[in-house]
Coordinates of C-alpha atoms in Angstrom, one line a residue:
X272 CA -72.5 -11.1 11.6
X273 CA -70.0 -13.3 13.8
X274 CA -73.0 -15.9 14.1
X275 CA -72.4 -16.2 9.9
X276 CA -69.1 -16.6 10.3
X277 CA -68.6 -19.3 12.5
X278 CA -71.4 -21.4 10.8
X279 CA -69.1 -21.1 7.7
X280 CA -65.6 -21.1 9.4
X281 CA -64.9 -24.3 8.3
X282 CA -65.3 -22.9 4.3
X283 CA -63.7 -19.7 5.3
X284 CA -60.3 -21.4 6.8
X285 CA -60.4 -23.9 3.8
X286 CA -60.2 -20.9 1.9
X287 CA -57.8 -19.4 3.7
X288 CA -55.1 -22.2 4.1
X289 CA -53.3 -22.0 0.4
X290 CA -52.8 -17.8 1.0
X291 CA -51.2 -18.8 4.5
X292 CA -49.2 -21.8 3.0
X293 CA -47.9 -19.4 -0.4
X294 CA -46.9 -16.7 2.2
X295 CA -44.8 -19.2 4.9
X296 CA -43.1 -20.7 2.0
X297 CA -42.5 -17.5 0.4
X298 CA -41.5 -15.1 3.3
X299 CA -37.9 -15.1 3.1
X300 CA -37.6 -14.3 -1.2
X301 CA -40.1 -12.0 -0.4
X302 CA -38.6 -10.2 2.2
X303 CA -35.2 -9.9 0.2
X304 CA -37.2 -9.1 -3.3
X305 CA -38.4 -6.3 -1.3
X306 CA -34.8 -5.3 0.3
X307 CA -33.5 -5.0 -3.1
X308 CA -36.3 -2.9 -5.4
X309 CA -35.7 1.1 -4.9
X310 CA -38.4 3.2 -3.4
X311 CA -39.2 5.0 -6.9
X312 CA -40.5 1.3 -7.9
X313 CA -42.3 0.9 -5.2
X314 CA -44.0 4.5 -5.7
X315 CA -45.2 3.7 -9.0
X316 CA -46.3 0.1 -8.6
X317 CA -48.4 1.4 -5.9
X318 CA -49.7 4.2 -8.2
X319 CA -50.4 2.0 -11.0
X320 CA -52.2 0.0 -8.5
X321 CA -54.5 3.1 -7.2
X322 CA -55.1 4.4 -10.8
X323 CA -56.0 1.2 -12.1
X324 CA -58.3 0.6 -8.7
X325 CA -60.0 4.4 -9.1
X326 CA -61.1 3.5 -13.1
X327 CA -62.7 0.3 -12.1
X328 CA -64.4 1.8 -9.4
X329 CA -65.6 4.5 -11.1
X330 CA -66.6 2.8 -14.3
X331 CA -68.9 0.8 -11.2
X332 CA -70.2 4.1 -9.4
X333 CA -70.7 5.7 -12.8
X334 CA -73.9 3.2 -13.2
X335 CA -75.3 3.8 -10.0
X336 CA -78.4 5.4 -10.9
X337 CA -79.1 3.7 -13.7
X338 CA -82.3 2.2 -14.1
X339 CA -81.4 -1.3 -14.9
X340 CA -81.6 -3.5 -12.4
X341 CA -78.7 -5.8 -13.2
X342 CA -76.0 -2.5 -13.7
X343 CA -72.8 -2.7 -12.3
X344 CA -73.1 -1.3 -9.3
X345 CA -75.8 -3.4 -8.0
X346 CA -74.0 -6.6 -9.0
X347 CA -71.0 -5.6 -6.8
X348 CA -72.8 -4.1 -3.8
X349 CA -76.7 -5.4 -3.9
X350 CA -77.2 -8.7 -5.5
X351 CA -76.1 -12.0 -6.0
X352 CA -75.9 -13.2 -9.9
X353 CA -72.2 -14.8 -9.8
X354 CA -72.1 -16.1 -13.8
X355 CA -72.8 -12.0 -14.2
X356 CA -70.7 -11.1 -12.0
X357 CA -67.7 -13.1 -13.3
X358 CA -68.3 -11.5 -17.1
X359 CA -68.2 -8.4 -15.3
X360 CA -65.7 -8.3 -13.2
X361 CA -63.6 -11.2 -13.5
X362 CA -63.3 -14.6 -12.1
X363 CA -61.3 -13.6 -9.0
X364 CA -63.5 -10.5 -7.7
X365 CA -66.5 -12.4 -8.2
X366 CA -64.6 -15.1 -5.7
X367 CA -64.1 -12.4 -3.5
X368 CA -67.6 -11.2 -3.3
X369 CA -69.1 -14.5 -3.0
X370 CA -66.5 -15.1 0.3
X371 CA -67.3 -11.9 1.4
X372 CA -71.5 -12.4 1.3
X373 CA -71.1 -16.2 2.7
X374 CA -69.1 -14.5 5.5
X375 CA -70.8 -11.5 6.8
X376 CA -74.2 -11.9 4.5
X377 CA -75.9 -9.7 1.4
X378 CA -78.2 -7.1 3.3
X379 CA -81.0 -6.0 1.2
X380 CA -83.9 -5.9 2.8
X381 CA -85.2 -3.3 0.4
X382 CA -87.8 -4.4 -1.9
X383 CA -88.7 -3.3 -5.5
X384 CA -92.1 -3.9 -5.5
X385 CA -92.9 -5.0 -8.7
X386 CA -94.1 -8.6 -8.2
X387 CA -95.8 -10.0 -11.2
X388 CA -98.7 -9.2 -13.5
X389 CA -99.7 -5.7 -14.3
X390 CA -103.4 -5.1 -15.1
X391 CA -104.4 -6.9 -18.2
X392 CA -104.7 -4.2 -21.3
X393 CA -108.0 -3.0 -22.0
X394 CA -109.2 -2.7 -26.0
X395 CA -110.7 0.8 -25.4
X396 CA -114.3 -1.4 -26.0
X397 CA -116.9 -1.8 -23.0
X398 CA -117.4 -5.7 -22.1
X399 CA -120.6 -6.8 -22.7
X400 CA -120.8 -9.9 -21.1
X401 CA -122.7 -10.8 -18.1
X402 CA -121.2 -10.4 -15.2
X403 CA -118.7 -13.3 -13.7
X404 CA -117.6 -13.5 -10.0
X405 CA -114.1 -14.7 -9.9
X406 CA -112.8 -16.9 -7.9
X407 CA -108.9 -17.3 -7.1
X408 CA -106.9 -19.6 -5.2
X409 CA -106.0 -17.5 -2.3
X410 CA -106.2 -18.5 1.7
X411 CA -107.8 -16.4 4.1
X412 CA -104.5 -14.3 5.0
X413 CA -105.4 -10.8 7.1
X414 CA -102.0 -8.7 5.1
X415 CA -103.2 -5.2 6.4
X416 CA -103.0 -6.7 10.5
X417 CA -99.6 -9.1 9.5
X418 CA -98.0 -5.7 8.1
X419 CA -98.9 -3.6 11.0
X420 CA -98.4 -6.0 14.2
X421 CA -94.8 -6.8 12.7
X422 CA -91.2 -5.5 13.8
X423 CA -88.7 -7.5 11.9
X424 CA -88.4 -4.9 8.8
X425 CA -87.5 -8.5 6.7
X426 CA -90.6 -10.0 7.6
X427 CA -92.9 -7.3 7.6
X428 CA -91.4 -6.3 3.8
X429 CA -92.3 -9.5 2.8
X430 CA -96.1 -8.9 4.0
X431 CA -96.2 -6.2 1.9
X432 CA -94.6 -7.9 -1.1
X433 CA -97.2 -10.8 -1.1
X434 CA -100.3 -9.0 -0.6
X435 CA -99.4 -6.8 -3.9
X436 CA -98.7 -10.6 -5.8
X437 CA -101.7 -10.9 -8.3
X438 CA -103.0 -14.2 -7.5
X439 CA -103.9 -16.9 -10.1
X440 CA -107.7 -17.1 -10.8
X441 CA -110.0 -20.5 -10.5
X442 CA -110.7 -21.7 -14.0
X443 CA -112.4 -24.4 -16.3
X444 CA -109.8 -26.5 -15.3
X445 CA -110.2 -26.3 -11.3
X446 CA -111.1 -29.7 -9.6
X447 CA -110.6 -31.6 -12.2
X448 CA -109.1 -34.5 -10.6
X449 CA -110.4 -33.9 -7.4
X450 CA -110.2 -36.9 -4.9
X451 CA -107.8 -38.6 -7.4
X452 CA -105.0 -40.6 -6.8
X453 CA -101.6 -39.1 -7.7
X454 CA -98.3 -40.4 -8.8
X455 CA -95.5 -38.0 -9.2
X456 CA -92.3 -39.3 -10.9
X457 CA -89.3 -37.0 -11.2
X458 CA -87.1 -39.1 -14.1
X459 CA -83.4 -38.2 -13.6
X460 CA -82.5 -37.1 -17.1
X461 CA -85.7 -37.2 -18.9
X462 CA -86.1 -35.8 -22.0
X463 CA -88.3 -35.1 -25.0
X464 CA -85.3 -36.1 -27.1
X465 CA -85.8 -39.7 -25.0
X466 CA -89.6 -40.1 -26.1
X467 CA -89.3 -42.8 -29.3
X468 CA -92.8 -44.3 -30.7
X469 CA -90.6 -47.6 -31.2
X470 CA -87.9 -47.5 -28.2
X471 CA -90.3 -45.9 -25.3
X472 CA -93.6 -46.6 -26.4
X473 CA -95.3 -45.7 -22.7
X474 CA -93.3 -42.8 -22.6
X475 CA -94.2 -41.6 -25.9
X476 CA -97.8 -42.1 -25.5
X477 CA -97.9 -40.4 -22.4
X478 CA -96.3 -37.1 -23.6
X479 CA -99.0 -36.8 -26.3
X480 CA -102.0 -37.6 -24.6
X481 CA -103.3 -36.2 -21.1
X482 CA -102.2 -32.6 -21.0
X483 CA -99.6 -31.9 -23.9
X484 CA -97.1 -28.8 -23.0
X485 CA -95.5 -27.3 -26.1
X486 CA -93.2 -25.0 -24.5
X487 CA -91.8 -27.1 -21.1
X488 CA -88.9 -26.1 -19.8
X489 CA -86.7 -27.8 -17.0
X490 CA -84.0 -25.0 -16.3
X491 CA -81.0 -26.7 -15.0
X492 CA -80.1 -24.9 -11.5
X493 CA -77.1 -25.2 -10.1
X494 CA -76.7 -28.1 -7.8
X495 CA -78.3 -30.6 -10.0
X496 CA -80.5 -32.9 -9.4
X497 CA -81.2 -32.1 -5.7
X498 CA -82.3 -28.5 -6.9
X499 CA -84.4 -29.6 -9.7
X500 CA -86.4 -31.6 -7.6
X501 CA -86.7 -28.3 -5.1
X502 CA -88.5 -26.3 -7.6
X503 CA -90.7 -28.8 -8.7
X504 CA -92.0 -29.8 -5.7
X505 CA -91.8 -26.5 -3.7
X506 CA -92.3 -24.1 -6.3
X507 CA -89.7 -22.1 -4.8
X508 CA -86.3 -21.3 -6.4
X509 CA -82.4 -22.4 -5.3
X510 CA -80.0 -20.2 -4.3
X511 CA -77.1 -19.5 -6.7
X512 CA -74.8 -21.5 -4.5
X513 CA -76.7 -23.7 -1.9
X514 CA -79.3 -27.0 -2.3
X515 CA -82.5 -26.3 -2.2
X516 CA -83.5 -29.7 -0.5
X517 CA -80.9 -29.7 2.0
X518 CA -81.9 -26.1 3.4
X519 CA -85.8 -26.6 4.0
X520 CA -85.3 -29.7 6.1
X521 CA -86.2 -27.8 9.4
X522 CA -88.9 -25.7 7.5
X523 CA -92.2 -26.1 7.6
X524 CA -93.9 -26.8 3.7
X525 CA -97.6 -26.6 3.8
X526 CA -97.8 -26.4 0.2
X527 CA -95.3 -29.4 -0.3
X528 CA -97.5 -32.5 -2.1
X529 CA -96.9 -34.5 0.8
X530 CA -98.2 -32.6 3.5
X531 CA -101.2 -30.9 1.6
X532 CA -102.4 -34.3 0.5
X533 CA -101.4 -36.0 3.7
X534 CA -103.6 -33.1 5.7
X535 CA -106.6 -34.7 3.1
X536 CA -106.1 -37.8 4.6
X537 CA -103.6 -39.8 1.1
X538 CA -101.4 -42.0 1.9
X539 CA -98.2 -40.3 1.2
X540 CA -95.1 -42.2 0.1
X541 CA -92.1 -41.4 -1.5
X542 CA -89.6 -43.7 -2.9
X543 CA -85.4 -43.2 -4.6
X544 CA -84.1 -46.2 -5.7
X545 CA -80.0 -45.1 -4.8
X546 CA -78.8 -44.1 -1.4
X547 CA -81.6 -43.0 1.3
X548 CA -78.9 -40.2 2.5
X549 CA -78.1 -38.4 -1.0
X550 CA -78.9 -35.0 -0.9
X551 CA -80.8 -35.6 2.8
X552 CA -83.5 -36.9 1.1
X553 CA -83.8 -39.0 4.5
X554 CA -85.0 -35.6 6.3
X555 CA -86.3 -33.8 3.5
X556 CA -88.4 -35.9 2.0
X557 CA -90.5 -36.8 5.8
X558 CA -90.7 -32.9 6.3
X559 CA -92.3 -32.9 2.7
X560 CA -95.0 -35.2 4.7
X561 CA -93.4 -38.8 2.9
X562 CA -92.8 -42.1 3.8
X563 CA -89.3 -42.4 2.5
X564 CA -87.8 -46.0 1.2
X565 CA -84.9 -45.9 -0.4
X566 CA -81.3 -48.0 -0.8
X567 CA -80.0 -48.6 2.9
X568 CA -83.2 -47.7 5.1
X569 CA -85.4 -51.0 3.6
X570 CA -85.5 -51.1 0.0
X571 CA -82.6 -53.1 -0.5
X572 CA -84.3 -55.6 0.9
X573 CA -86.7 -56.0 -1.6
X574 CA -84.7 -55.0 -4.7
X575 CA -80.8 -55.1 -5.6
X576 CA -79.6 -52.0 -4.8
X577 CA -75.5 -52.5 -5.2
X578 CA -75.4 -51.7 -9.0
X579 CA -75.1 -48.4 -11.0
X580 CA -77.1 -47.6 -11.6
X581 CA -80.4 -49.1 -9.9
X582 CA -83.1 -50.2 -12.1
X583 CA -86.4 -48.1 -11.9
X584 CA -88.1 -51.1 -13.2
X585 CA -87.4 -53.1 -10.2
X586 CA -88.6 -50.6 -8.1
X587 CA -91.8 -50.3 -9.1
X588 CA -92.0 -53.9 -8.5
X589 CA -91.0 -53.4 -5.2
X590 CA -92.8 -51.2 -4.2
X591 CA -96.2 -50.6 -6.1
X592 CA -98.0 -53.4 -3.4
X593 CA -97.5 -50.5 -1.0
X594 CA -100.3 -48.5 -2.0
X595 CA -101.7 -49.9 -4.4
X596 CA -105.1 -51.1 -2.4
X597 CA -105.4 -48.0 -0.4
X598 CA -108.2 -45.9 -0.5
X599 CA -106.5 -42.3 -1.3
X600 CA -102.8 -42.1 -2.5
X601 CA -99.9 -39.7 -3.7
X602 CA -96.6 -41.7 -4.4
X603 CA -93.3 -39.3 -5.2
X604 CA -90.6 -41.7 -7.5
X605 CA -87.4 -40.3 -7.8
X606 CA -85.4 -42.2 -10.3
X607 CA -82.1 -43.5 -11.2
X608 CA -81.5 -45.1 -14.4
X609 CA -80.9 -42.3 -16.5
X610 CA -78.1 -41.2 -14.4
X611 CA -74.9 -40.9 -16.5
X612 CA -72.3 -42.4 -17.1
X613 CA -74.1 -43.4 -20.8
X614 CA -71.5 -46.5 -21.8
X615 CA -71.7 -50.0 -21.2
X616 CA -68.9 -50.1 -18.3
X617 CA -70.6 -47.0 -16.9
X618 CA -73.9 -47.9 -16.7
X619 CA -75.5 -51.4 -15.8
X620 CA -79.1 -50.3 -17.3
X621 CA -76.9 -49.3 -20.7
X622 CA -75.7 -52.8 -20.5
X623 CA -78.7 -54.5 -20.1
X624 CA -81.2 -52.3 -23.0
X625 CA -77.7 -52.2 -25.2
X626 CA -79.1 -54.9 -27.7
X627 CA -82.3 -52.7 -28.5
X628 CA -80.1 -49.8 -29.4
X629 CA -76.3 -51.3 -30.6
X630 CA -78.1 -50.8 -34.7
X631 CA -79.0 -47.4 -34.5
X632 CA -77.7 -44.8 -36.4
X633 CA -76.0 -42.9 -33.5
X634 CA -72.9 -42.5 -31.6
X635 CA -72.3 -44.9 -28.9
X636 CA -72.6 -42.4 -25.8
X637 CA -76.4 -41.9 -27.2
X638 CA -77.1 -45.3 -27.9
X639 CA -76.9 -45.2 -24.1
X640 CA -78.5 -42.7 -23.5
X641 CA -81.4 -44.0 -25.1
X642 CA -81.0 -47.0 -23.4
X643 CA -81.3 -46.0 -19.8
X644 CA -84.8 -44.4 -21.2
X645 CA -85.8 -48.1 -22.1
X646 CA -86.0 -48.8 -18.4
X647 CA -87.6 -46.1 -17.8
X648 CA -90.1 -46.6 -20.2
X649 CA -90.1 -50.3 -19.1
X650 CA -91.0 -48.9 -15.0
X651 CA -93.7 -46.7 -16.2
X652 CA -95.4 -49.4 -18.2
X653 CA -95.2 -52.0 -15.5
X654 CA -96.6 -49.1 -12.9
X655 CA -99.7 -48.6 -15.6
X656 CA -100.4 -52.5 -15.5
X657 CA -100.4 -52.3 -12.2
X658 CA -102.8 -50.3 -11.6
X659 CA -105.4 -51.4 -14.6
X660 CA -104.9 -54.5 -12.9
X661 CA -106.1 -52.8 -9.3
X662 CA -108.8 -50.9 -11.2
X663 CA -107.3 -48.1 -10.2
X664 CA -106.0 -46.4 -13.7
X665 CA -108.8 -43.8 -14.6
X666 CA -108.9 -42.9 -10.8
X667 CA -104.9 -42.0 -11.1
X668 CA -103.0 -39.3 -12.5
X669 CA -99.8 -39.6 -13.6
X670 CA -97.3 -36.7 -13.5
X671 CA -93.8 -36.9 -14.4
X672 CA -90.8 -34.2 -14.8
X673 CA -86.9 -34.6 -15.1
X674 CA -84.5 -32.5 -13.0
X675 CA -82.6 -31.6 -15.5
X676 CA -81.3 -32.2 -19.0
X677 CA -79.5 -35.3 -20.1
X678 CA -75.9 -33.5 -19.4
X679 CA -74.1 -36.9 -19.4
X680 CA -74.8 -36.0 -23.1
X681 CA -72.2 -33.6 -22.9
X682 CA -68.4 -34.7 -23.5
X683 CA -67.1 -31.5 -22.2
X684 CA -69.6 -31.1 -19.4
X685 CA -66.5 -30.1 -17.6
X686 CA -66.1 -26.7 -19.1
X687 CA -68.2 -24.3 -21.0
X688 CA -67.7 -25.1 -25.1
X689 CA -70.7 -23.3 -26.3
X690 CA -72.4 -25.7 -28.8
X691 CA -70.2 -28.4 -28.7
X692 CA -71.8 -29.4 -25.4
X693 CA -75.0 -30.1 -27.5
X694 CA -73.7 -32.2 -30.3
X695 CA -75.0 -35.7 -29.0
X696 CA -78.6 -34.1 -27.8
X697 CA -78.9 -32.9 -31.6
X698 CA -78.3 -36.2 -32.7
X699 CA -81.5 -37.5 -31.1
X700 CA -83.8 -33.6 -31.5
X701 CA -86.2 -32.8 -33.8
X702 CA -84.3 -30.0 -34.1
X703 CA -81.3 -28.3 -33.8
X704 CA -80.9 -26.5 -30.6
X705 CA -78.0 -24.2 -30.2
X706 CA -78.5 -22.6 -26.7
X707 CA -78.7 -23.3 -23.0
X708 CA -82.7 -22.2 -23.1
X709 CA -83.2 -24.7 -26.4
X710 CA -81.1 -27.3 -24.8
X711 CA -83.9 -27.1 -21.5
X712 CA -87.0 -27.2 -23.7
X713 CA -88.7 -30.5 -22.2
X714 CA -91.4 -32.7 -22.0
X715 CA -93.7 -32.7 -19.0
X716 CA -96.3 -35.5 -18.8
X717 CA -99.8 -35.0 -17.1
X718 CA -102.1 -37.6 -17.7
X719 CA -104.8 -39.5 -17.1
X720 CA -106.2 -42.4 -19.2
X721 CA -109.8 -41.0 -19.1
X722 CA -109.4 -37.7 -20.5
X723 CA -109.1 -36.0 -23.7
X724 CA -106.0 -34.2 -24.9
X725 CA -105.1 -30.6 -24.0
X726 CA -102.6 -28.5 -25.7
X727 CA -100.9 -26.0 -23.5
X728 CA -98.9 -23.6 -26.0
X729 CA -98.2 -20.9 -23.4
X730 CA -94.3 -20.8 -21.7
X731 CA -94.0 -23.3 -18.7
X732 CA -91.4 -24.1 -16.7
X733 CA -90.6 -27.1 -13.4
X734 CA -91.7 -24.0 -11.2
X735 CA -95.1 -24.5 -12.2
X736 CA -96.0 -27.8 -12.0
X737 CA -96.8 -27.7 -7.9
X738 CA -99.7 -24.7 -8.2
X739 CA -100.7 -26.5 -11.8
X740 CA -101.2 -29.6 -9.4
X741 CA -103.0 -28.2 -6.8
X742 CA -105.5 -26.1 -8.8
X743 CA -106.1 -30.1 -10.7
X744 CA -106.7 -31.2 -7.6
X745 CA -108.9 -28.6 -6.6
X746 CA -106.8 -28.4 -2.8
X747 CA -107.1 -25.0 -1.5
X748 CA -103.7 -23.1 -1.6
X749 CA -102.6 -19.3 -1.8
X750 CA -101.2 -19.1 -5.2
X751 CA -99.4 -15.7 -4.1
X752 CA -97.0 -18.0 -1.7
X753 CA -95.4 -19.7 -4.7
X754 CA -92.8 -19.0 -7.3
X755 CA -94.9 -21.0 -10.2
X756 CA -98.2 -20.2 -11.5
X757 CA -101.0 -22.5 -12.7
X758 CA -100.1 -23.5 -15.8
X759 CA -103.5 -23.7 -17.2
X760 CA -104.5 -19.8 -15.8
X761 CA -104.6 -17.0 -17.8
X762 CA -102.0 -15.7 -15.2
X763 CA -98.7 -14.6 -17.4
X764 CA -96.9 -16.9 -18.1
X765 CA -92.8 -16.8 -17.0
X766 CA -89.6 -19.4 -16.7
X767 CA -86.8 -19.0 -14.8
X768 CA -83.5 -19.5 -15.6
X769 CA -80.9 -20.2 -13.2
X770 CA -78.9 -17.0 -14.3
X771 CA -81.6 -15.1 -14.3
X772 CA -82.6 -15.4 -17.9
X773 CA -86.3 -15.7 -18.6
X774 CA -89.4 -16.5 -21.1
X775 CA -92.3 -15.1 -21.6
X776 CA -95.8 -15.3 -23.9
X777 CA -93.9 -12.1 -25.7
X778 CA -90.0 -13.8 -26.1
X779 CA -87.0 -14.8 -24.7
X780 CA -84.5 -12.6 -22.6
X781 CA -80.8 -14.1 -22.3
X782 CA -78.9 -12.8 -19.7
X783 CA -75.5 -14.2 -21.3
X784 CA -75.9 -11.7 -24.5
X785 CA -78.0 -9.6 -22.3
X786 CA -80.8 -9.5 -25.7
X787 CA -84.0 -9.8 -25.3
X788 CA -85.8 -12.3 -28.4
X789 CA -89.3 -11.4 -29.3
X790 CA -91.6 -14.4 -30.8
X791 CA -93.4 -12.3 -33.1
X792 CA -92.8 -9.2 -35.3
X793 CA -93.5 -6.9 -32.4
X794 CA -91.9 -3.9 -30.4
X795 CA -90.8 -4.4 -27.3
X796 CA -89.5 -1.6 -25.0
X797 CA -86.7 -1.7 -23.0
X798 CA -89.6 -0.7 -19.8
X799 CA -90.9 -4.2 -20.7
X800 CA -87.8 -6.0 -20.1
X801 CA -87.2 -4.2 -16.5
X802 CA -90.0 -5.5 -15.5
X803 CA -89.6 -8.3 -16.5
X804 CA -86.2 -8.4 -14.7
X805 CA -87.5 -6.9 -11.6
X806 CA -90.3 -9.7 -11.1
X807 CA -87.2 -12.3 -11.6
X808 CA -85.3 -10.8 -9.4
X809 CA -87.8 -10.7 -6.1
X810 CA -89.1 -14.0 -7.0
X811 CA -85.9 -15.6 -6.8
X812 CA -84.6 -13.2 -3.7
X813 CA -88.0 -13.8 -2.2
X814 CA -87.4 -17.7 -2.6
X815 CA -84.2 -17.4 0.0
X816 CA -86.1 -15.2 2.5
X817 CA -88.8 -17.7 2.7
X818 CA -86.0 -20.3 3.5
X819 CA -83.7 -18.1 5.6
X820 CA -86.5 -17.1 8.2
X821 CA -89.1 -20.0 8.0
X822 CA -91.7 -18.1 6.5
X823 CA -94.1 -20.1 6.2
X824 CA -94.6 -21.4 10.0

């Protein structure tokens, strides 16, 4: 417990300094305030006090035993959800708790046990077909000796919870681009309301050929970017208050793209075209098995790297003669042009693309918008030149995510304003989109120029593009290890939210009007939902243990 808090006492005194300040300041009018009030108002100020603190803990106690996992109770004494928290109790308890739990730590090592799929439902009919042995993509793991031969109660309740996970099975779709080359792009602010026939021609193409995902999603996680690129290439989800990256850089990742195609024998590069240190990508990104390059460790040597922001175009340029002539490769892109701000002072790539968009019928700030896509676009087309230049096109996948939404979009990203903060994304959507769920529905692009198109209508979300990946790739993994599931499984489907709100192949559950959205005409019962919430709930907790105690090595 002291261990936690002297790793945070630099936080913790921060915290502490303007309490200490208010009461030096203050002692003397405090002391003679308190001098001149009579006892009898001190009596009932302190009663008023009590009564008020016995209702508010009762009202918490009262819900106890209730079967929801998200009651009051649990949110103040068993787990960590601090936007439901705050409606709960208020912005300056849920302060205190979160002080409180970085201090001394949340103890829970109690699991519920209710990790995923339940049995698929039987139509009362006997199957006639022939008989099919299954194959899933699970590792060789002995549960029954790990559970018994363990003594940490943490570790040995997390045995237990992984060997109940229903794994994902093998399908049509397994191998498919085995011994391909891969190219992973994760496009700061990409979005479908980006992809233009006329404006981003490569983009657009891309997004409806190769794989085609209806129902994308890229929940935006606290922590931004750093954390977006966390899930995606992890499968693993952030903690409500920490960056993903920055906590597994002293972990080992076996399932990380790097190191699973590295072990293959790919060369394995990753590239960031702003600065090398940003969210310790310099040590994350090499324990995720990369070669890293980025502005100030060597590419600004081959590319300028001193404007806002950096052009994606030129880094392809710079960078593509790296690998193109190997044998075997996976490159990882992380991208920069689409970074906010979206004006012309604010943005050099917004400058540069501004003639192709000054005519449009939109407002200025997504004009720009639109115009740091045009580099993008403009990157991914040179990349795809490349390549068909190298012969190497049809032996090359191409898959490409974003973070998070375009939030630059946002004029009041500052503050919560409901659905003013989506005005300038509806000026470029299909459709009108008037949540936080609607504003994350996405585009993920999986292609390769040899293949035929594949619609995907079933919920997906950045968690599971990694075990989607591997399963392509036909690389052995143990799809019970991850957060995600193969996209293209019949496992059942499930997004994450960052506050815990989810999707599923039946609806949508909100955690902000705590209402559960069915897509069809259907009953749902409030045991559903549970459920639901329960698998949520340990697959984000589980997430954290895996970080916190390195359990993977």
């Amino acid at each position: 417990m002291f261990g936690i808090i002297l790793k945070n006492i630099v936080p913790v005194i921060l915290f502490l300094v303007p309490i200490i300040v208010v009461i030096i300041l203050t002692s003397k009018t405090l002391l003679l305030y308190i001098e001149k009030i009579h006892k009898k108002e001190i009596l009932i100020t302190v009663a008023i006090i009590l009564i008020v603190d016995i209702i508010t803990l009762s009202s918490i106690l009262i819900t106890k035993n209730s079967k929801y996992l998200y009651n009051d109770y649990n949110l103040y004494e068993n787990i960590h959800v601090p936007e439901m928290m705050a409606r709960r109790f208020g912005v300056l308890t849920t302060m205190r708790l979160d002080l409180q739990r970085i201090m001394f730590g949340l103890k829970d090592t109690n699991f519920i046990f209710d990790p995923g799929e339940k049995d698929k439902e039987s139509n009362g009919e006997e199957d006639e077909d022939p008989i099919v042995i299954e194959k899933y993509n699970i590792l060789d793991i002995d549960w029954e000796k790990l559970i018994e031969n363990e003594k940490d109660p943490t570790i040995k309740n997390m045995h237990e919870y992984f060997s109940r996970v229903t794994p994902t099975k093998q399908n049509e779709y397994t191998g498919m681009f085995k011994e391909k080359n891969l190219i992973l792009i994760m496009a700061e602010s990409f979005h479908t309301v980006g992809l233009n026939p006329k404006l981003t021609p490569t983009l657009y193409k891309l997004a409806n050929e190769g794989f085609i995902f209806k129902n994308f999603y890229t929940p935006f996680y606290f922590g931004g970017t750093g954390n977006g690129e966390f899930v995606a290439m992890l499968s693993l989800v952030p903690g409500t208050n920490s960056q993903g990256l920055a906590k597994s850089i002293d972990k080992y990742l076996p399932f990380a793209p790097g190191n699973i195609f590295k072990k293959l024998g790919y060369e394995t590069r990753a590239y960031h075209n702003h600065t090398y240190t940003y969210y310790k990508r310099n040590l994350s990104h090499p324990n995720m098995g990369y070669k890293f390059l980025a502005c100030g460790n060597g590419l600004e040597k081959r590319m300028i790297c001193s404007r806002w922001p950096n052009s994606d175009y030129e880094m392809i340029i710079a960078t593509v003669d790296d690998y193109i002539d190997k044998t075997s490769f996976l490159t990882y892109y992380v991208t920069v042009s689409g970074h906010l701000n979206y004006t012309k002072r604010g943005n050099n790539m917004v400058a540069r693309n501004w003639n192709q968009v000054k005519d449009l019928n939109y407002s200025n700030l997504t004009k720009g918008y639109l115009a740091t896509q045009i580099e993008l676009d403009k990157a991914i087309k040179k990349l795809i030149e490349e390549l068909e230049k190298a012969d190497k096109l049809k032996d090359t996948v191409i898959v490409m995510y974003s973070d998070h939404w375009p939030y630059g979009l946002n004029p009041n990203r500052l503050k919560d304003s409901g659905l003013n903060d989506l005005i300038y994304l509806n000026e470029i959507s299909s459709y009108k989109r008037n949540n936080f769920i609607e504003r994350d529905h996405s585009t993920l692009i999986l292609w390769n120029s040899e293949m035929e198109p594949v619609i995907v209508e079933k919920p997906v979300g950045s968690l599971d593009v990694l075990p989607t990946i591997l399963n392509l790739f036909g690389i052995p993994y143990d799809s019970r290890l991850l957060m995600g599931r193969d996209a293209l499984s019949d496992s059942d489907a499930l997004v994450i939210f960052d506050n815990r709100s989810w999707i599923t192949e039946r609806g949508i559950y909100n955690t902000k009007t705590e209402k559960f959205t069915p897509f069809a005409e259907q009953t749902i019962d409030d045991d559903y939902i549970e459920h639901i919430n329960k698998v949520v709930y340990e697959r984000c907790r589980i997430s954290q243990l895996i970080l916190d105690n390195d359990y993977y090595r």
